Coordinates of C-alpha atoms in Angstrom, one line a residue:
M1 CA 119.4 -59.1 11.3
P2 CA 121.3 -59.9 14.3
K3 CA 121.4 -56.8 16.8
R4 CA 124.9 -55.3 16.6
R5 CA 126.8 -53.2 19.4
I6 CA 128.6 -50.2 18.2
L7 CA 130.9 -48.0 20.3
I8 CA 131.0 -44.3 19.3
L9 CA 133.7 -41.8 20.3
G10 CA 131.9 -38.6 20.6
A11 CA 128.3 -37.4 21.1
S12 CA 127.5 -34.8 18.7
Y13 CA 127.6 -36.2 15.3
G14 CA 127.9 -39.3 17.1
S15 CA 124.7 -39.0 18.6
L16 CA 123.0 -38.5 15.0
L17 CA 124.8 -41.9 14.0
G18 CA 123.8 -43.6 17.3
T19 CA 120.2 -42.5 17.0
K20 CA 120.0 -43.6 13.4
L21 CA 121.5 -47.1 14.4
A22 CA 119.2 -47.2 17.3
L23 CA 116.0 -46.5 15.3
A24 CA 117.2 -49.8 13.0
G25 CA 117.5 -51.8 16.5
H26 CA 121.0 -51.7 17.1
D27 CA 122.7 -50.7 20.5
T28 CA 125.2 -47.9 20.7
H29 CA 127.2 -46.7 23.5
L30 CA 128.8 -42.9 23.1
I31 CA 131.9 -41.8 24.7
C32 CA 131.5 -38.0 25.8
L33 CA 131.8 -35.5 28.4
P34 CA 130.3 -36.1 31.9
A35 CA 127.4 -33.4 31.4
E36 CA 126.6 -35.1 27.9
A37 CA 126.5 -38.6 29.4
E38 CA 124.2 -37.5 32.2
A39 CA 121.8 -35.9 29.9
I40 CA 121.7 -38.6 27.5
N41 CA 121.1 -41.3 29.9
D42 CA 118.6 -39.4 31.9
R43 CA 116.6 -38.0 29.0
G44 CA 117.8 -39.8 26.0
A45 CA 119.4 -38.2 22.8
M46 CA 117.2 -36.0 21.0
V47 CA 117.6 -35.5 17.3
R48 CA 115.7 -32.8 15.5
M49 CA 115.6 -32.9 11.6
P50 CA 113.9 -31.4 8.6
I51 CA 111.6 -33.6 6.6
R52 CA 111.1 -33.0 2.8
G53 CA 107.5 -31.8 2.2
R54 CA 106.9 -31.4 5.7
E55 CA 106.8 -28.2 7.9
G56 CA 109.0 -27.9 10.9
L57 CA 111.2 -30.3 12.5
L58 CA 110.9 -34.0 13.2
E59 CA 112.0 -34.6 16.8
L60 CA 113.2 -38.1 17.4
S61 CA 114.1 -39.5 20.9
T62 CA 116.3 -42.4 21.4
L63 CA 114.0 -43.3 24.5
A64 CA 111.3 -44.4 21.9
C65 CA 114.0 -46.5 19.6
P66 CA 113.9 -50.3 19.5
G67 CA 117.8 -50.3 19.9
T68 CA 119.4 -48.4 23.0
V69 CA 121.9 -45.2 23.3
S70 CA 123.6 -45.1 26.5
A71 CA 126.6 -42.9 27.2
G72 CA 129.7 -42.6 29.6
G73 CA 133.2 -41.6 29.8
T74 CA 136.6 -43.0 28.3
D75 CA 136.6 -45.8 31.1
S76 CA 132.9 -46.8 30.4
A77 CA 133.5 -49.4 27.8
D78 CA 135.5 -52.2 26.5
P79 CA 136.1 -51.7 22.6
A80 CA 136.4 -55.5 22.3
A81 CA 132.9 -56.0 23.2
F82 CA 131.6 -54.1 20.3
D83 CA 131.1 -55.0 16.7
L84 CA 132.2 -51.9 15.2
V85 CA 133.9 -48.6 16.5
A86 CA 133.1 -45.1 15.2
L87 CA 135.4 -42.3 15.6
A88 CA 133.0 -39.0 15.9
M89 CA 135.3 -36.5 17.7
Q90 CA 137.1 -33.7 16.4
E91 CA 140.7 -34.8 15.2
P92 CA 142.5 -32.8 17.8
Q93 CA 140.4 -34.4 20.7
Y94 CA 142.3 -37.9 20.3
R95 CA 145.4 -36.3 21.8
V96 CA 143.7 -35.7 25.1
P97 CA 145.3 -38.4 27.5
A98 CA 142.2 -40.2 28.3
V99 CA 140.9 -40.3 24.8
R100 CA 144.4 -41.3 23.5
A101 CA 144.5 -44.1 26.3
L102 CA 141.0 -45.2 24.8
M103 CA 142.2 -45.2 21.3
E104 CA 145.2 -47.6 22.2
T105 CA 142.6 -49.9 23.5
V106 CA 140.6 -49.6 20.2
A107 CA 143.4 -50.4 18.2
A108 CA 144.6 -53.1 20.4
A109 CA 140.9 -54.7 20.4
G110 CA 141.2 -55.5 16.6
K111 CA 137.7 -54.1 15.9
P112 CA 136.8 -52.3 12.5
V113 CA 137.0 -48.7 13.0
M114 CA 134.9 -46.0 10.9
S115 CA 135.9 -42.6 11.1
I116 CA 133.2 -39.8 10.6
M117 CA 135.7 -36.9 11.1
N118 CA 136.3 -34.3 8.3
M119 CA 140.0 -35.0 8.9
P120 CA 140.5 -38.4 7.6
P121 CA 142.8 -40.6 10.1
M122 CA 146.2 -41.4 8.9
P123 CA 145.6 -45.1 8.6
F124 CA 142.9 -44.5 6.0
I125 CA 145.2 -42.1 4.0
A126 CA 147.5 -45.1 4.0
R127 CA 145.1 -47.0 2.1
L128 CA 145.3 -44.8 -0.8
P129 CA 148.0 -45.5 -3.4
G130 CA 151.1 -43.4 -3.6
I131 CA 150.6 -41.2 -0.6
D132 CA 153.9 -40.3 1.2
L133 CA 152.6 -40.6 4.9
G134 CA 155.9 -38.6 6.3
A135 CA 154.9 -35.6 4.4
I136 CA 151.4 -35.4 5.7
R137 CA 152.4 -36.0 9.5
P138 CA 152.6 -32.3 10.3
C139 CA 148.8 -31.8 9.2
Y140 CA 147.8 -33.7 12.3
T141 CA 147.6 -32.4 15.8
D142 CA 149.2 -35.5 17.0
P143 CA 150.4 -38.3 14.4
T144 CA 151.5 -40.6 16.9
V145 CA 147.8 -41.2 17.9
W146 CA 147.3 -43.0 14.9
E147 CA 150.4 -45.3 14.7
P148 CA 148.7 -48.2 16.6
F149 CA 146.1 -48.7 14.0
D150 CA 145.9 -51.2 11.2
P151 CA 145.1 -49.4 8.0
K152 CA 142.8 -52.6 6.7
L153 CA 140.6 -52.0 9.7
M154 CA 140.3 -48.4 9.2
T155 CA 137.7 -46.7 6.8
L156 CA 136.1 -43.1 6.3
A157 CA 132.5 -41.8 6.1
S158 CA 132.2 -38.6 4.5
P159 CA 130.2 -36.7 7.4
D160 CA 127.9 -34.6 4.9
P161 CA 125.1 -34.1 7.2
Q162 CA 125.2 -30.6 8.7
A163 CA 124.1 -30.5 12.3
F164 CA 124.7 -28.2 15.6
R165 CA 123.7 -28.2 19.2
P166 CA 121.4 -25.5 19.9
P167 CA 122.9 -23.2 22.5
E168 CA 119.5 -22.9 24.4
E169 CA 119.0 -26.5 24.6
G170 CA 120.9 -29.4 26.7
P171 CA 123.7 -31.2 25.7
N172 CA 121.5 -34.3 24.6
V173 CA 119.9 -32.2 21.8
L174 CA 121.1 -32.1 18.4
Q175 CA 119.7 -30.1 15.3
V176 CA 120.2 -31.0 11.7
S177 CA 120.2 -28.5 9.3
L178 CA 121.2 -30.4 6.2
P179 CA 120.0 -34.1 6.4
T180 CA 122.2 -35.6 3.7
N181 CA 123.9 -38.9 4.0
F182 CA 127.0 -40.6 5.5
K183 CA 128.9 -42.0 2.4
V184 CA 131.4 -44.3 3.6
A185 CA 134.1 -46.7 1.8
G186 CA 134.3 -50.1 2.5
F187 CA 136.9 -52.0 4.4
D188 CA 140.0 -54.2 3.2
D189 CA 138.2 -57.2 4.7
P190 CA 134.8 -58.0 2.8
A191 CA 133.4 -59.6 6.1
D192 CA 133.8 -56.0 7.5
T193 CA 132.4 -54.5 4.6
A194 CA 129.3 -56.8 4.8
L195 CA 128.7 -55.4 8.4
L196 CA 129.0 -52.1 7.1
R197 CA 126.1 -53.0 4.3
E198 CA 124.0 -55.0 6.8
L199 CA 123.8 -51.6 9.3
A200 CA 123.3 -49.5 6.0
A201 CA 120.2 -51.8 4.8
D202 CA 118.8 -51.5 8.2
V203 CA 119.0 -47.8 8.6
E204 CA 117.6 -47.7 5.0
A205 CA 114.7 -49.9 6.2
V206 CA 113.5 -47.6 9.1
R207 CA 110.2 -46.1 8.9
H208 CA 109.0 -43.7 11.6
D209 CA 105.3 -42.8 12.5
P210 CA 105.4 -38.9 13.7
G211 CA 102.1 -39.2 14.9
D212 CA 100.2 -36.7 12.7
G213 CA 97.9 -39.3 11.0
E214 CA 100.0 -39.5 7.9
G215 CA 101.4 -43.0 8.8
A216 CA 104.9 -44.3 8.9
I217 CA 107.6 -42.1 6.8
P218 CA 111.3 -42.8 5.8
L219 CA 113.8 -40.7 7.2
P220 CA 116.7 -39.1 5.9
V221 CA 120.5 -39.3 6.7
K222 CA 121.3 -42.6 5.7
L223 CA 124.5 -44.7 5.7
K224 CA 125.8 -45.5 2.3
V225 CA 128.5 -47.9 1.3
H226 CA 130.7 -47.4 -1.5
D227 CA 133.4 -49.7 -3.1
S228 CA 135.7 -46.8 -4.1
L229 CA 138.0 -45.3 -1.6
F230 CA 137.6 -42.1 -3.0
V231 CA 133.9 -41.4 -2.4
P232 CA 134.4 -39.7 1.3
L233 CA 137.0 -37.4 -0.3
A234 CA 134.2 -35.7 -1.9
K235 CA 133.9 -33.8 1.1
W236 CA 137.3 -32.0 0.5
A237 CA 135.8 -29.8 -2.1
M238 CA 133.1 -28.6 -0.1
L239 CA 135.5 -28.0 2.9
L240 CA 138.0 -25.9 1.1
T241 CA 135.4 -24.0 -0.9
G242 CA 133.2 -23.2 2.1
N243 CA 134.3 -24.3 5.4
Y244 CA 137.6 -23.0 5.7
R245 CA 136.8 -20.0 3.5
C246 CA 134.6 -18.9 6.9
V247 CA 138.0 -17.6 8.0
T248 CA 138.5 -14.1 6.9
A249 CA 140.9 -11.6 8.2
E250 CA 138.0 -9.4 9.3
G251 CA 136.4 -12.3 11.0
P252 CA 134.1 -15.7 10.7
R253 CA 131.4 -15.4 7.9
A254 CA 128.7 -18.0 7.2
I255 CA 129.2 -21.0 5.0
R256 CA 126.6 -19.4 2.5
D257 CA 128.3 -16.2 2.1
A258 CA 131.7 -17.9 1.7
V259 CA 130.4 -19.9 -1.3
H260 CA 128.0 -17.2 -2.8
T261 CA 130.1 -13.7 -2.1
D262 CA 131.9 -14.5 -5.1
P263 CA 130.4 -17.9 -7.1
A264 CA 132.9 -18.0 -10.0
Q265 CA 135.9 -18.0 -7.4
S266 CA 134.1 -20.6 -5.4
A267 CA 133.2 -22.7 -8.5
A268 CA 137.1 -22.6 -9.3
I269 CA 138.4 -23.7 -6.1
Y270 CA 135.8 -26.4 -5.9
A271 CA 137.0 -27.8 -9.6
W272 CA 140.6 -27.7 -8.4
V273 CA 140.0 -29.9 -5.2
V274 CA 138.3 -32.4 -7.7
E275 CA 141.2 -32.1 -9.7
V276 CA 143.6 -33.0 -6.8
C277 CA 141.3 -35.9 -5.8
Q278 CA 141.3 -37.3 -9.3
A279 CA 145.3 -36.9 -9.7
L280 CA 145.2 -39.1 -6.4
G281 CA 142.9 -41.8 -8.0
A282 CA 139.1 -40.5 -7.7
A283 CA 136.9 -41.1 -10.5
P284 CA 134.6 -38.4 -11.2
A285 CA 131.5 -40.4 -10.4
D286 CA 133.2 -40.6 -6.9
L287 CA 132.7 -36.7 -6.4
V288 CA 129.9 -34.3 -6.4
P289 CA 129.2 -31.7 -8.7
F290 CA 129.8 -27.9 -7.7
E291 CA 126.2 -27.1 -8.6
K292 CA 124.9 -29.3 -6.2
Y293 CA 127.0 -28.4 -3.2
A294 CA 126.4 -24.7 -4.1
A295 CA 122.5 -25.2 -3.7
A296 CA 123.1 -26.8 -0.2
A297 CA 125.1 -24.2 0.7
R298 CA 122.3 -21.6 0.4
G299 CA 120.8 -23.1 3.6
L300 CA 123.9 -22.9 5.7
A301 CA 123.8 -19.6 7.6
K302 CA 126.3 -20.0 10.3
P303 CA 130.1 -20.1 10.2
S304 CA 131.5 -23.6 10.0
S305 CA 132.5 -25.4 13.2
A306 CA 136.3 -24.8 12.2
A307 CA 136.0 -21.0 12.0
R308 CA 133.8 -21.0 15.4
A309 CA 136.5 -22.8 17.2
L310 CA 139.3 -20.7 15.6
Y311 CA 137.5 -17.4 16.7
A312 CA 136.8 -18.9 20.2
G313 CA 140.5 -19.4 20.7
A314 CA 141.1 -22.8 19.9
P315 CA 144.9 -23.8 19.8
N316 CA 144.2 -26.8 17.4
I317 CA 141.4 -27.6 14.9
E318 CA 141.1 -30.0 11.9
R319 CA 143.6 -29.3 9.2
V320 CA 141.8 -30.7 6.1
D321 CA 142.9 -27.4 4.2
L322 CA 146.5 -28.3 5.2
L323 CA 146.0 -31.7 4.2
V324 CA 144.8 -31.0 0.7
Q325 CA 147.2 -28.3 0.1
T326 CA 150.1 -30.5 1.1
L327 CA 148.9 -33.5 -0.8
A328 CA 148.4 -31.3 -3.9
A329 CA 151.9 -29.7 -3.6
A330 CA 153.3 -33.1 -3.8
I331 CA 152.1 -33.8 -7.2
G332 CA 153.0 -30.2 -8.4
M333 CA 149.4 -28.5 -7.9
R334 CA 148.9 -25.2 -5.9
H335 CA 146.1 -22.8 -6.0
P336 CA 146.5 -19.2 -4.7
V337 CA 143.2 -18.9 -2.9
V338 CA 143.8 -22.2 -1.2
D339 CA 147.2 -20.9 -0.1
E340 CA 145.9 -17.8 1.2
T341 CA 143.1 -19.7 3.0
V342 CA 145.9 -21.8 5.0
G343 CA 147.6 -18.9 5.8
L344 CA 144.8 -17.2 7.6
V345 CA 144.3 -20.4 9.5
D346 CA 147.9 -20.7 10.4
A347 CA 148.0 -17.1 11.4
R348 CA 144.9 -17.6 13.8
L349 CA 146.1 -20.6 15.3
A350 CA 149.4 -19.0 16.0
E351 CA 147.7 -15.9 17.6
N352 CA 145.4 -18.4 19.8
R353 CA 148.5 -20.4 20.9
A354 CA 150.3 -17.3 21.9
A355 CA 147.3 -16.0 24.0
A356 CA 147.3 -19.4 25.5
A357 CA 151.0 -19.5 26.4

């Protein structure tokens, strides 16, 4: 297979995707902050992940990959020179002037764009049938960022893997806590979807020898391509059941506690979001059973990134909670706990914005 060039905006989850692609022999360039770029260019990106049946964490360095991972600022790469662009920043970051200018260049380049954000870009939502895009504009930090993009060139991958930067480590280190897969919907153009399938097959084929005498092993965190546009929406039930319910009136709590303090309530919220997705067009096979998510959530001992950002004073976060509430209300569906959660997030954001004013 030919070596591909992938431009990734964002170096946290972006470094996980970039490392997986570099292991498969492809070249990636990460757009990130100066300290991140310096660390990645000097010492490589380091990804640590658990391997089923093995003790401890496996450490992968991009310096030892057949492909390359480089990094730089928003002016360090021409999107037209790449085969695929991946969006791996938090949605509010795209309104930052330098990032927004790069996004305009990405849109003008006409390259296929794959988002791995929790918050689906508006051009992807435009590909779903019957959605009133005007109604969901208030869910985005700045909806005008998305106006230059052609929906036919935009797709979404569900960022199911959970990862974090260990605070005691450098900005080039990422630790995976839940090594699940990126589940991506195809593009409108079969040729663009074929590129995704090519990359997915290359990632699937990777074998890595950890040097313990056991030989080469397959690695978790794959790229899985699906025909249905609704497969990436499976993350919505997880986010509203766990991630956003880490926000409480008393302070942040772990995803594990949000899900398992009241399992019956969590199951009901999860089922309601699944019903919303099915009302929008998803098939049952597109979605993930609650039991599978609940089992995975037992290992998520930290508050979600959204909750951590809120309690750190962020004036904006990704609002998947508000997006799902808005889409559901448009088809006559409401849930009191979801409404309560949206209210808690709204109130905390209002406090943060007032404090920053």
